[in-house]
Amino acid sequence: MKPLTEQEIRAGFVNCGKGAAKRLFVPRDLADRPWDDLDFLGWRDPQSPDRACLVAELDGRPVGVVLRSSGPSSRQARRSMCSVCVTTHTGGVSLMVAPRAGKGGQQGNSVGAYLCSDLACSLYVRGQKDSGVGARLHESITLEEKIQRTASNIAAFIAKVTA
Ligand SMILES: [Zn+2]
């Protein structure tokens, strides 16, 4: 994805108020992020680990979503799969819940998905990060197809939040 500035990221949030978007934690090392290898930028707030954010480019503009996370699955020994990048982890997948944008969110509606706890899906897909699970799921699709799948899964998730 195209490198983003802090301002662009803050302006892109769709499911929180403008004030909240200004106060959100945004990583300080944006210039050093491997943008070329990212399908979306995701991070956790070091001050409140149950809060996470992700930003993806949709129709050429950055769209951000605020998430609440239950933390890594409590049953650490259980293997689970990220619904976005299809990486299998042992205890490294979290249920992330996003309030819906607009009226839906005000009425308490939310959308949930199981995601890599560190939101590093793009790097797992490209083999730059290892989930530590020995037996990788064997898939007969190419890296390019996996990247496309990850990008379209994240776009579908954001579309549910903004719907
Ligand atoms: Zn993932």
mmCIF file of C-alpha atoms and ligand atoms in Angstrom:
data_model
loop_
_atom_site.group_PDB
_atom_site.id
_atom_site.type_symbol
_atom_site.label_atom_id
_atom_site.label_comp_id
_atom_site.label_asym_id
_atom_site.label_seq_id
_atom_site.Cartn_x
_atom_site.Cartn_y
_atom_site.Cartn_z
ATOM 1 C CA MET A 1 0.000 0.000 0.000
ATOM 2 C CA LYS A 2 0.985 3.630 -0.362
ATOM 3 C CA PRO A 3 2.793 5.125 2.657
ATOM 4 C CA LEU A 4 0.468 7.126 4.870
ATOM 5 C CA THR A 5 1.072 10.042 7.198
ATOM 6 C CA GLU A 6 -0.314 10.294 10.713
ATOM 7 C CA GLN A 7 -2.752 12.946 9.492
ATOM 8 C CA GLU A 8 -4.065 10.780 6.671
ATOM 9 C CA ILE A 9 -4.496 7.889 9.077
ATOM 10 C CA ARG A 10 -6.384 9.943 11.670
ATOM 11 C CA ALA A 11 -8.650 11.452 9.007
ATOM 12 C CA GLY A 12 -9.550 8.001 7.703
ATOM 13 C CA PHE A 13 -11.235 6.507 10.765
ATOM 14 C CA VAL A 14 -14.858 5.680 10.069
ATOM 15 C CA ASN A 15 -16.149 4.133 13.281
ATOM 16 C CA CYS A 16 -15.185 6.589 16.000
ATOM 17 C CA GLY A 17 -15.762 10.299 16.620
ATOM 18 C CA LYS A 18 -13.400 12.972 15.296
ATOM 19 C CA GLY A 19 -12.178 13.705 18.822
ATOM 20 C CA ALA A 20 -11.433 10.053 19.476
ATOM 21 C CA ALA A 21 -9.629 9.782 16.130
ATOM 22 C CA LYS A 22 -7.376 12.679 17.181
ATOM 23 C CA ARG A 23 -6.515 11.031 20.476
ATOM 24 C CA LEU A 24 -5.953 7.504 19.161
ATOM 25 C CA PHE A 25 -2.515 6.024 19.419
ATOM 26 C CA VAL A 26 -0.837 6.024 16.005
ATOM 27 C CA PRO A 27 2.604 4.395 15.621
ATOM 28 C CA ARG A 28 5.467 6.899 15.559
ATOM 29 C CA ASP A 29 7.630 4.878 13.209
ATOM 30 C CA LEU A 30 5.390 5.258 10.149
ATOM 31 C CA ALA A 31 8.358 6.199 7.948
ATOM 32 C CA ASP A 32 10.023 2.870 8.726
ATOM 33 C CA ARG A 33 7.043 0.617 8.034
ATOM 34 C CA PRO A 34 7.431 -1.861 5.144
ATOM 35 C CA TRP A 35 4.622 -0.240 3.162
ATOM 36 C CA ASP A 36 5.407 -2.116 -0.046
ATOM 37 C CA ASP A 37 4.685 -5.360 1.768
ATOM 38 C CA LEU A 38 1.548 -4.240 3.599
ATOM 39 C CA ASP A 39 -2.022 -4.933 2.541
ATOM 40 C CA PHE A 40 -3.145 -2.940 5.547
ATOM 41 C CA LEU A 41 -1.502 -1.280 8.518
ATOM 42 C CA GLY A 42 -2.566 -2.676 11.870
ATOM 43 C CA TRP A 43 -1.389 -1.957 15.395
ATOM 44 C CA ARG A 44 -2.264 -2.224 19.043
ATOM 45 C CA ASP A 45 -2.319 0.627 21.519
ATOM 46 C CA PRO A 46 0.542 -0.050 23.972
ATOM 47 C CA GLN A 47 -1.359 1.886 26.651
ATOM 48 C CA SER A 48 -4.530 -0.165 26.323
ATOM 49 C CA PRO A 49 -3.738 -3.561 24.842
ATOM 50 C CA ASP A 50 -7.405 -4.362 24.260
ATOM 51 C CA ARG A 51 -7.554 -1.619 21.661
ATOM 52 C CA ALA A 52 -6.338 -2.148 18.117
ATOM 53 C CA CYS A 53 -6.625 -0.273 14.846
ATOM 54 C CA LEU A 54 -6.296 -1.087 11.212
ATOM 55 C CA VAL A 55 -6.067 1.108 8.157
ATOM 56 C CA ALA A 56 -6.445 -0.075 4.584
ATOM 57 C CA GLU A 57 -6.697 1.696 1.277
ATOM 58 C CA LEU A 58 -10.153 1.458 -0.213
ATOM 59 C CA ASP A 59 -10.940 3.039 -3.572
ATOM 60 C CA GLY A 60 -7.676 4.931 -3.311
ATOM 61 C CA ARG A 61 -8.220 6.480 0.092
ATOM 62 C CA PRO A 62 -7.234 5.309 3.571
ATOM 63 C CA VAL A 63 -10.041 3.926 5.704
ATOM 64 C CA GLY A 64 -9.405 3.203 9.367
ATOM 65 C CA VAL A 65 -11.293 1.012 11.803
ATOM 66 C CA VAL A 66 -11.038 0.979 15.596
ATOM 67 C CA LEU A 67 -11.215 -2.479 17.159
ATOM 68 C CA ARG A 68 -11.630 -3.992 20.581
ATOM 69 C CA SER A 69 -9.816 -7.217 21.173
ATOM 70 C CA SER A 70 -10.313 -9.894 23.737
ATOM 71 C CA GLY A 71 -6.559 -10.467 23.722
ATOM 72 C CA PRO A 72 -4.988 -13.669 22.503
ATOM 73 C CA SER A 73 -7.298 -16.619 22.790
ATOM 74 C CA SER A 74 -7.420 -17.793 26.386
ATOM 75 C CA ARG A 75 -7.033 -21.386 25.359
ATOM 76 C CA GLN A 76 -3.412 -20.917 24.359
ATOM 77 C CA ALA A 77 -2.866 -24.471 23.287
ATOM 78 C CA ARG A 78 -5.620 -24.385 20.740
ATOM 79 C CA ARG A 79 -4.784 -23.771 17.157
ATOM 80 C CA SER A 80 -6.818 -21.158 15.451
ATOM 81 C CA MET A 81 -6.841 -19.496 12.091
ATOM 82 C CA CYS A 82 -6.886 -15.845 11.130
ATOM 83 C CA SER A 83 -9.948 -15.156 9.013
ATOM 84 C CA VAL A 84 -8.120 -12.534 6.953
ATOM 85 C CA CYS A 85 -4.768 -14.082 6.037
ATOM 86 C CA VAL A 86 -5.609 -17.734 6.804
ATOM 87 C CA THR A 87 -2.492 -18.170 8.958
ATOM 88 C CA THR A 88 -2.722 -20.809 11.654
ATOM 89 C CA HIS A 89 -1.461 -19.842 15.105
ATOM 90 C CA THR A 90 -1.292 -21.435 18.485
ATOM 91 C CA GLY A 91 -2.926 -18.801 20.667
ATOM 92 C CA GLY A 92 -2.005 -15.928 18.353
ATOM 93 C CA VAL A 93 -5.463 -15.202 17.015
ATOM 94 C CA SER A 94 -7.865 -12.766 18.680
ATOM 95 C CA LEU A 95 -11.495 -11.954 18.223
ATOM 96 C CA MET A 96 -11.505 -8.305 17.156
ATOM 97 C CA VAL A 97 -14.747 -6.407 17.358
ATOM 98 C CA ALA A 98 -15.411 -3.138 15.536
ATOM 99 C CA PRO A 99 -18.370 -0.879 16.299
ATOM 100 C CA ARG A 100 -20.251 -0.198 13.087
ATOM 101 C CA ALA A 101 -19.821 3.245 11.544
ATOM 102 C CA GLY A 102 -22.598 5.815 11.985
ATOM 103 C CA LYS A 103 -26.035 5.039 13.398
ATOM 104 C CA GLY A 104 -25.431 1.306 13.672
ATOM 105 C CA GLY A 105 -22.516 1.866 16.023
ATOM 106 C CA GLN A 106 -24.496 4.303 18.150
ATOM 107 C CA GLN A 107 -27.086 1.581 18.593
ATOM 108 C CA GLY A 108 -24.362 -0.764 19.757
ATOM 109 C CA ASN A 109 -24.024 -2.835 16.599
ATOM 110 C CA SER A 110 -20.626 -4.269 15.895
ATOM 111 C CA VAL A 111 -18.788 -6.589 13.541
ATOM 112 C CA GLY A 112 -16.327 -9.210 14.702
ATOM 113 C CA ALA A 113 -13.582 -11.215 13.043
ATOM 114 C CA TYR A 114 -10.778 -13.496 14.136
ATOM 115 C CA LEU A 115 -7.508 -11.817 13.250
ATOM 116 C CA CYS A 116 -3.808 -12.349 13.904
ATOM 117 C CA SER A 117 -3.346 -10.834 17.368
ATOM 118 C CA ASP A 118 -0.472 -8.656 16.188
ATOM 119 C CA LEU A 119 -2.329 -7.608 13.014
ATOM 120 C CA ALA A 120 0.723 -8.538 10.960
ATOM 121 C CA CYS A 121 -1.280 -10.570 8.414
ATOM 122 C CA SER A 122 0.579 -9.041 5.465
ATOM 123 C CA LEU A 123 3.922 -10.291 6.806
ATOM 124 C CA TYR A 124 2.659 -13.803 7.581
ATOM 125 C CA VAL A 125 1.290 -14.099 4.057
ATOM 126 C CA ARG A 126 4.646 -13.105 2.574
ATOM 127 C CA GLY A 127 6.576 -15.466 4.826
ATOM 128 C CA GLN A 128 8.334 -12.543 6.552
ATOM 129 C CA LYS A 129 6.898 -13.535 9.879
ATOM 130 C CA ASP A 130 6.401 -17.029 11.200
ATOM 131 C CA SER A 131 3.458 -18.007 13.341
ATOM 132 C CA GLY A 132 5.550 -20.733 14.962
ATOM 133 C CA VAL A 133 3.139 -23.475 13.997
ATOM 134 C CA GLY A 134 5.281 -26.164 12.414
ATOM 135 C CA ALA A 135 2.870 -27.705 9.990
ATOM 136 C CA ARG A 136 1.847 -24.927 7.675
ATOM 137 C CA LEU A 137 -1.428 -25.283 5.970
ATOM 138 C CA HIS A 138 -0.567 -26.494 2.513
ATOM 139 C CA GLU A 139 -2.235 -24.414 -0.088
ATOM 140 C CA SER A 140 -1.905 -24.757 -3.805
ATOM 141 C CA ILE A 141 -2.378 -21.079 -4.563
ATOM 142 C CA THR A 142 0.369 -18.619 -5.412
ATOM 143 C CA LEU A 143 1.699 -15.865 -3.179
ATOM 144 C CA GLU A 144 0.034 -13.322 -5.420
ATOM 145 C CA GLU A 145 -3.312 -15.051 -4.898
ATOM 146 C CA LYS A 146 -2.774 -15.160 -1.134
ATOM 147 C CA ILE A 147 -2.014 -11.448 -1.099
ATOM 148 C CA GLN A 148 -5.129 -10.759 -3.135
ATOM 149 C CA ARG A 149 -7.208 -12.884 -0.803
ATOM 150 C CA THR A 150 -5.876 -11.046 2.248
ATOM 151 C CA ALA A 151 -6.577 -7.664 0.666
ATOM 152 C CA SER A 152 -10.102 -8.648 -0.329
ATOM 153 C CA ASN A 153 -10.827 -10.170 3.096
ATOM 154 C CA ILE A 154 -9.773 -6.988 4.852
ATOM 155 C CA ALA A 155 -11.785 -4.893 2.384
ATOM 156 C CA ALA A 156 -14.837 -7.090 3.041
ATOM 157 C CA PHE A 157 -14.413 -6.652 6.795
ATOM 158 C CA ILE A 158 -14.182 -2.856 6.486
ATOM 159 C CA ALA A 159 -17.198 -2.875 4.164
ATOM 160 C CA LYS A 160 -19.211 -4.634 6.888
ATOM 161 C CA VAL A 161 -18.162 -1.974 9.390
ATOM 162 C CA THR A 162 -19.159 0.884 7.091
ATOM 163 C CA ALA A 163 -22.305 -0.743 5.691
HETATM 164 ZN ZN ZN B 1 -3.882 -12.723 9.889
#
